mmCIF file of C-alpha atoms in Angstrom:
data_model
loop_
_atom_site.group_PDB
_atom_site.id
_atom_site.type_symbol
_atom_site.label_atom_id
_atom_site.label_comp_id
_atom_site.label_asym_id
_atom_site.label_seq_id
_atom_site.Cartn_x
_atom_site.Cartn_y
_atom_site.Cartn_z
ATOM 1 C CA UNK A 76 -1.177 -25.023 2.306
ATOM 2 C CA UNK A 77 1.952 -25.254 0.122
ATOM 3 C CA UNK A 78 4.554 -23.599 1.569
ATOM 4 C CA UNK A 79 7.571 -21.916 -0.579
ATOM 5 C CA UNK A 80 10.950 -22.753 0.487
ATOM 6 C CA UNK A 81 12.986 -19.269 1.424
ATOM 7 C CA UNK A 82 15.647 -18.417 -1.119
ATOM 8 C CA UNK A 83 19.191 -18.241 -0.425
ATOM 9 C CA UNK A 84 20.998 -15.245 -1.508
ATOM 10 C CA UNK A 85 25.073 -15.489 -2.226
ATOM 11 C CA UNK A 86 26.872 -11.825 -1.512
ATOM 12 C CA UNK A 87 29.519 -13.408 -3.688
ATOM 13 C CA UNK A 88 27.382 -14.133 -6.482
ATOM 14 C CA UNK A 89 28.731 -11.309 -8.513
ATOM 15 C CA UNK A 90 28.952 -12.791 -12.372
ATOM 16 C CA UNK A 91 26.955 -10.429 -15.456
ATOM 17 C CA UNK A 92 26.023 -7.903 -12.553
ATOM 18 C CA UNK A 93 27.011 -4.325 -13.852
ATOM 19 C CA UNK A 94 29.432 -2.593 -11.420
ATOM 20 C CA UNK A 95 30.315 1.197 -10.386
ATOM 21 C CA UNK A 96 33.400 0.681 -9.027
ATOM 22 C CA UNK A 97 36.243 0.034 -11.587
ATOM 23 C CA UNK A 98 38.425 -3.403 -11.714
ATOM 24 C CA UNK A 99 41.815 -2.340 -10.497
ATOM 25 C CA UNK A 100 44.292 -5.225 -11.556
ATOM 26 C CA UNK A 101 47.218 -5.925 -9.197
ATOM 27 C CA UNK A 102 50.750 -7.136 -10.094
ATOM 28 C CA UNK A 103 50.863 -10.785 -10.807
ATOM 29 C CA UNK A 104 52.683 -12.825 -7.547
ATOM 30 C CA UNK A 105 51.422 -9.906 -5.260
ATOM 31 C CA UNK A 106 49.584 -12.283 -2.511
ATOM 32 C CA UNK A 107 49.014 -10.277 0.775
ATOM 33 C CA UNK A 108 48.548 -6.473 1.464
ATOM 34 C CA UNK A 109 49.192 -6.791 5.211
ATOM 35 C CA UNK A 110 50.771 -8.630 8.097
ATOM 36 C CA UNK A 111 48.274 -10.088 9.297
ATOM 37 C CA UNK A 112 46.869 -11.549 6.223
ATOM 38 C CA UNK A 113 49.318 -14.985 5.760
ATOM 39 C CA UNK A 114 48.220 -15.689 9.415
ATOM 40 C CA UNK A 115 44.789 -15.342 7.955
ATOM 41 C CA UNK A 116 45.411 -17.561 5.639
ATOM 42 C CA UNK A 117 46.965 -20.049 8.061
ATOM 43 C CA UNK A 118 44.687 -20.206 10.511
ATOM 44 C CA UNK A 119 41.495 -20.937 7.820
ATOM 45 C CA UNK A 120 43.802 -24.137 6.501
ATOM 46 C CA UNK A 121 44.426 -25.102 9.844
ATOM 47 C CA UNK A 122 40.926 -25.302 11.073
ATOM 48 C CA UNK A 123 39.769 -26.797 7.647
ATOM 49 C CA UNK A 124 42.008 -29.701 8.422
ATOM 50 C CA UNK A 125 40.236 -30.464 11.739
ATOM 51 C CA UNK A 126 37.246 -31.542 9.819
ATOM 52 C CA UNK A 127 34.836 -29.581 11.850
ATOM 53 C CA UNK A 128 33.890 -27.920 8.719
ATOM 54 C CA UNK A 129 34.365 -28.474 4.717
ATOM 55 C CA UNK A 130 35.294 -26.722 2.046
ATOM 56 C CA UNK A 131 31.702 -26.050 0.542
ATOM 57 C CA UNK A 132 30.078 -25.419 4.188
ATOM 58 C CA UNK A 133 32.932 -22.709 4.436
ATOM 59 C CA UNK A 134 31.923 -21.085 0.887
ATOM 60 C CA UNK A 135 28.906 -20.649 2.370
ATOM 61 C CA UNK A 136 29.836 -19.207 5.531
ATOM 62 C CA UNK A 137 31.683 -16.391 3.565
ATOM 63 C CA UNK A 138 29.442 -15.642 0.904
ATOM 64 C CA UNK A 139 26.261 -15.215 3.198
ATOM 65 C CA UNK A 140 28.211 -12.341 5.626
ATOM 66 C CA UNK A 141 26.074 -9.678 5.154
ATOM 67 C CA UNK A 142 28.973 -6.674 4.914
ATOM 68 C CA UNK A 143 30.676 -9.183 2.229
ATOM 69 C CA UNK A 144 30.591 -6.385 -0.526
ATOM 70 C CA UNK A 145 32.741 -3.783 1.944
ATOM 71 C CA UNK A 146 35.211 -6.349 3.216
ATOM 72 C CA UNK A 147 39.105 -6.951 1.587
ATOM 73 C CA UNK A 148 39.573 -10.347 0.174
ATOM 74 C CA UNK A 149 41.068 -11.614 3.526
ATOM 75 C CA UNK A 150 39.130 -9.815 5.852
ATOM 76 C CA UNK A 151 36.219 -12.014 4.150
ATOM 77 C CA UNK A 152 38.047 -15.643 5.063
ATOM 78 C CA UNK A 153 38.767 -13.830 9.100
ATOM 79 C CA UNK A 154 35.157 -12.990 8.909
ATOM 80 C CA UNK A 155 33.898 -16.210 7.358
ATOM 81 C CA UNK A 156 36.207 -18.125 9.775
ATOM 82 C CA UNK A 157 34.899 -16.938 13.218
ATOM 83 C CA UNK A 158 31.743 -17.480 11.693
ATOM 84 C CA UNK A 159 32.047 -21.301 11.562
ATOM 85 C CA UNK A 160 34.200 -20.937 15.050
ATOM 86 C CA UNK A 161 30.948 -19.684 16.066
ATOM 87 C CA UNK A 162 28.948 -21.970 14.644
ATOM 88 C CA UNK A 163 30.514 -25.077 15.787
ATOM 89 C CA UNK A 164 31.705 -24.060 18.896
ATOM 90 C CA UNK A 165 35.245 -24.541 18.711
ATOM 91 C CA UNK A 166 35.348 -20.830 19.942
ATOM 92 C CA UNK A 167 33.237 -19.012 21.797
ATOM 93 C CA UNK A 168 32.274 -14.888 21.300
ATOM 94 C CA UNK A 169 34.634 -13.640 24.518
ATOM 95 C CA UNK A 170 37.347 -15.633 23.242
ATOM 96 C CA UNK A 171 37.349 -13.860 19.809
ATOM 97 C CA UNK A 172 37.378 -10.807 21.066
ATOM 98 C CA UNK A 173 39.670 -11.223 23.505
ATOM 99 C CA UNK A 174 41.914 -13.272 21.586
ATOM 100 C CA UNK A 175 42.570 -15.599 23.683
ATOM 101 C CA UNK A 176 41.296 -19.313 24.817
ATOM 102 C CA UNK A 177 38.842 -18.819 28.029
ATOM 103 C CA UNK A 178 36.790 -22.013 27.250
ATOM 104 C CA UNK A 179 37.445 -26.159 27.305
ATOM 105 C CA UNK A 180 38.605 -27.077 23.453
ATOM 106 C CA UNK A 181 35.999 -29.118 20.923
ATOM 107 C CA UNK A 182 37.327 -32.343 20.468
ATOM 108 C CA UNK A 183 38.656 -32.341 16.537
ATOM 109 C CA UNK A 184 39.668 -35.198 14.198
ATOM 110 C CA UNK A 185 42.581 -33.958 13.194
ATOM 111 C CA UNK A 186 45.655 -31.477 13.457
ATOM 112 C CA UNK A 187 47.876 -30.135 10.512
ATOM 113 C CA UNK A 188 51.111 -29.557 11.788
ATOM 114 C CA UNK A 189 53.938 -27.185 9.954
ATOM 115 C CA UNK A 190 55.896 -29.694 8.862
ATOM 116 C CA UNK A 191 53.240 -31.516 6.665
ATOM 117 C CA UNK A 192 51.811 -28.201 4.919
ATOM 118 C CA UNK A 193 53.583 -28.005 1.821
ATOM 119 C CA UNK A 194 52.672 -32.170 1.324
ATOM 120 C CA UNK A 195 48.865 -31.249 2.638
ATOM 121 C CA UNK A 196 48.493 -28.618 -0.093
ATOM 122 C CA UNK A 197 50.461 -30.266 -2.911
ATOM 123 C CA UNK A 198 48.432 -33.410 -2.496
ATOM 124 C CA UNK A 199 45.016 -31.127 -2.429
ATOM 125 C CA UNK A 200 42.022 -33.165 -1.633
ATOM 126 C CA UNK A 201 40.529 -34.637 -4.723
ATOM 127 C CA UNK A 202 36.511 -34.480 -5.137
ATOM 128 C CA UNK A 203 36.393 -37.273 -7.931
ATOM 129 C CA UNK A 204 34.378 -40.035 -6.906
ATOM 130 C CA UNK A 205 32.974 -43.502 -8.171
ATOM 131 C CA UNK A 206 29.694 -43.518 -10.163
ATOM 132 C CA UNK A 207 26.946 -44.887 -9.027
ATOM 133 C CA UNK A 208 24.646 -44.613 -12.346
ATOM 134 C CA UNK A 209 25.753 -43.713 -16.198
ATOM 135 C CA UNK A 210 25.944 -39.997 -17.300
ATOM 136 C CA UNK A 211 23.046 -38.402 -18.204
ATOM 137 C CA UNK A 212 24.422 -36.366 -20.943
ATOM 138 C CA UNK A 213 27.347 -37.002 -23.304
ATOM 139 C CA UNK A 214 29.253 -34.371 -25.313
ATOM 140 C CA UNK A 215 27.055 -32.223 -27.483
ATOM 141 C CA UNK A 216 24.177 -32.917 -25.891
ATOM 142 C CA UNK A 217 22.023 -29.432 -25.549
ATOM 143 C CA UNK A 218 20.677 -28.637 -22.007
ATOM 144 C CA UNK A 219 19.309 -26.180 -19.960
ATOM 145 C CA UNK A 220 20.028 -25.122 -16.499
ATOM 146 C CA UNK A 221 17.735 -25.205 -13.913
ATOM 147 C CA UNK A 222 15.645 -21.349 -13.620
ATOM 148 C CA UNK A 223 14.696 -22.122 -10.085
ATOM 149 C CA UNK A 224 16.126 -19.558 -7.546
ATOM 150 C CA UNK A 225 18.770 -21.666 -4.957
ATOM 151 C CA UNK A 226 17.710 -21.989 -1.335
ATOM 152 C CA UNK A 227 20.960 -23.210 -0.214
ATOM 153 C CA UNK A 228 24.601 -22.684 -1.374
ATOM 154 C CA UNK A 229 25.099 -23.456 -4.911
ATOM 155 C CA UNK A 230 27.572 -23.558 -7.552
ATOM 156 C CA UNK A 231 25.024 -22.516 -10.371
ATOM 157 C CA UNK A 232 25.536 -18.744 -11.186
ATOM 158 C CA UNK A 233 22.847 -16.640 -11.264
ATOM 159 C CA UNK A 234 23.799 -15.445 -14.853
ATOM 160 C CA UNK A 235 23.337 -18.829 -16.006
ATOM 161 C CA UNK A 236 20.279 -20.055 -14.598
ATOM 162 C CA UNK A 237 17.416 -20.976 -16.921
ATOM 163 C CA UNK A 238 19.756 -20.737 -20.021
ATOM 164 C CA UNK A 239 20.793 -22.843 -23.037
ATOM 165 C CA UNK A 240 24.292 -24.106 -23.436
ATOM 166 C CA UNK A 241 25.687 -27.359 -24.922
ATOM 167 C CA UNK A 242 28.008 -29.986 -22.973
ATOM 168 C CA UNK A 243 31.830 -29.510 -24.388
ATOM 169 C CA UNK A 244 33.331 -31.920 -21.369
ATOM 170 C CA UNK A 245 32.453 -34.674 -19.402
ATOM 171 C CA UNK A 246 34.319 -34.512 -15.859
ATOM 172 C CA UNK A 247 33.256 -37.605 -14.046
ATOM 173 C CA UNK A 248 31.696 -37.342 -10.822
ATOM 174 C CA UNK A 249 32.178 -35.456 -8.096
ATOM 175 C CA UNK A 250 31.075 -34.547 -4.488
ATOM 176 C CA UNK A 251 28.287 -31.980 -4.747
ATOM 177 C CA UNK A 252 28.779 -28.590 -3.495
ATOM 178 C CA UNK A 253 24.922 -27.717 -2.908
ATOM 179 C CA UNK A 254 24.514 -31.007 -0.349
ATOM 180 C CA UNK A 255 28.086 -31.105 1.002
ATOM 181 C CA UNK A 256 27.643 -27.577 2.135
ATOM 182 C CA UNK A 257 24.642 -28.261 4.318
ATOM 183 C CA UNK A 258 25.946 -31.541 5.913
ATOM 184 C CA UNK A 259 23.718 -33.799 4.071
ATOM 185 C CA UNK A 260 26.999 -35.434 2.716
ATOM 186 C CA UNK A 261 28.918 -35.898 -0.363
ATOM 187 C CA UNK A 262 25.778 -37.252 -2.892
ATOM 188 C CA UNK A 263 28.250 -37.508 -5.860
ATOM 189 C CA UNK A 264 27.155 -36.519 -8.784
ATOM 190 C CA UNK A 265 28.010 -36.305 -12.552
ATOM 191 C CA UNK A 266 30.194 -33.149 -13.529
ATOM 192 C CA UNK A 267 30.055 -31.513 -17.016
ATOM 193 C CA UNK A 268 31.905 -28.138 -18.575
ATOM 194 C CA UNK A 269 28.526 -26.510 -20.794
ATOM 195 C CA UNK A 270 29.058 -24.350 -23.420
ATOM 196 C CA UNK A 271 26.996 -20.620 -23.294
ATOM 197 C CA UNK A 272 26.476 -18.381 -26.026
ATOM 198 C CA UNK A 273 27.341 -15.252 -25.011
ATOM 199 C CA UNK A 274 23.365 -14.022 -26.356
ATOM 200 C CA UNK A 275 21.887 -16.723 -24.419
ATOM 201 C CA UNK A 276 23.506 -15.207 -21.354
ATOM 202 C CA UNK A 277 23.868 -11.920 -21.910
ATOM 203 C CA UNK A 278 20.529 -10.924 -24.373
ATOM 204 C CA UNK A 279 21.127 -9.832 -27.872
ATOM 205 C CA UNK A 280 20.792 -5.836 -27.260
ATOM 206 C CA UNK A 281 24.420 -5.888 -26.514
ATOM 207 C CA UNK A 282 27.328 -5.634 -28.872
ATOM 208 C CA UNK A 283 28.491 -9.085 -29.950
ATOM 209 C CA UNK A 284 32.182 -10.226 -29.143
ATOM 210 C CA UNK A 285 32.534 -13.880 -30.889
ATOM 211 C CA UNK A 286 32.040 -15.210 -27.239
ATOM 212 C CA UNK A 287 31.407 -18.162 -25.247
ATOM 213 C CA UNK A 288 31.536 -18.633 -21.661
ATOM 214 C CA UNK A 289 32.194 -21.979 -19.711
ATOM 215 C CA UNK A 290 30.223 -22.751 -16.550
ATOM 216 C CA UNK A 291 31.284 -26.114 -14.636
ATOM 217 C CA UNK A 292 27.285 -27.512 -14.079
ATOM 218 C CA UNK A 293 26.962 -30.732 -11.733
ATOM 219 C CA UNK A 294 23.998 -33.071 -13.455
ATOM 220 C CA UNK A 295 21.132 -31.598 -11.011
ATOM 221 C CA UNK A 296 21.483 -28.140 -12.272
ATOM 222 C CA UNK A 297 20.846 -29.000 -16.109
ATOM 223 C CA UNK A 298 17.578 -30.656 -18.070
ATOM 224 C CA UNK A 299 17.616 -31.586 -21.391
ATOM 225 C CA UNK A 300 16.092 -29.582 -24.229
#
């Protein structure tokens, strides 16, 4: 018996769905709401730095909490971060709700101090990495994303899967989200920019705007038409 592999659903996944609530813009610079939120903010770069987690594994851990849709920017990355705490045992359930440390640490890698954050975040951490095999694609090639549904985190957009575009830039290679994420490693792969017509994506019932939109596709995702 063949047996289907479960899909994975992304709360975050968000792109061509139509919305009730309205977009309210905010004022450029504005960064935080609340106190607390900066020591949000610290606390997910500090524990990213340990290496007890990466940067894909903790996309996923955010975009899979189940109340993601009713939860402030920042109260996602609090609950996406005591997820992975969680998860890898560097905390245990008391201690979050207690707020305190009750249990022996988890040995970790590393520790970002305050004096090297401004150096840690200007030098980012790069994702380009050496080929192993020549591009499949070049520019203008046409291609079509991949139609099957994701069972793990994914960089694909449902919008875009199963559509047309062409390739308009050629990035290299780079660590792949969708095996990075599950701790199967950093499987580099080629990185292209393609092209979408906004009809291809969008259906032509819909008033046209002279449109294209951009979608960042690692080499997996796309087949050749």
């Amino acid at each position: 018996m063949t047996r289907t592999a479960p899909s994975y659903h992304s709360n975050a996944d968000l792109g061509g769905q139509d919305v009730r609530d309205p977009v309210r813009p905010e004022p450029e610079g504005e960064l935080f709401h609340a106190d607390w939120e900066p020591r949000v903010l610290a606390l997910t770069l500090a524990m990213g730095a340990t290496r007890l987690w990466n940067i894909d594994a903790s996309r996923a851990a955010r975009e899979t909490l189940p109340d993601y849709r009713e939860l402030s920017y920042y109260q996602i990355w609090l609950a996406g971060l005591s997820k992975l705490l969680l998860r890898t045992g560097a905390a245990q359930a008391d201690e979050i709700a207690q707020g305190r440390m009750l249990h022996p640490a988890v040995p970790i890698s590393r520790v970002l101090h305050a004096g090297d954050v401004a150096a840690v975040l200007a030098r980012g951490a790069p994702t380009v990495r050496q080929p192993s095999h020549p591009a499949r694609f070049a520019l203008g090639s046409r291609v079509r994303t991949v139609s099957a549904p994701a069972t793990h985190h994914t960089r694909l957009p449902a919008y875009a899967r199963g559509k047309r575009g062409v390739i308009e830039r050629v990035h290299g290679t780079h660590v792949f989200a969708d095996t990075h994420a599950q701790g199967l490693g950093e499987q580099p792969q080629w990185l292209y920019t393609v092209a979408f017509d906004e009809a291809e994506l969008w259906g032509v019932g819909r008033p046209r705007q002279g449109s294209t939109v951009s979608v960042d596709a690692w080499e997996p995702y796309l087949e050749p038409v």
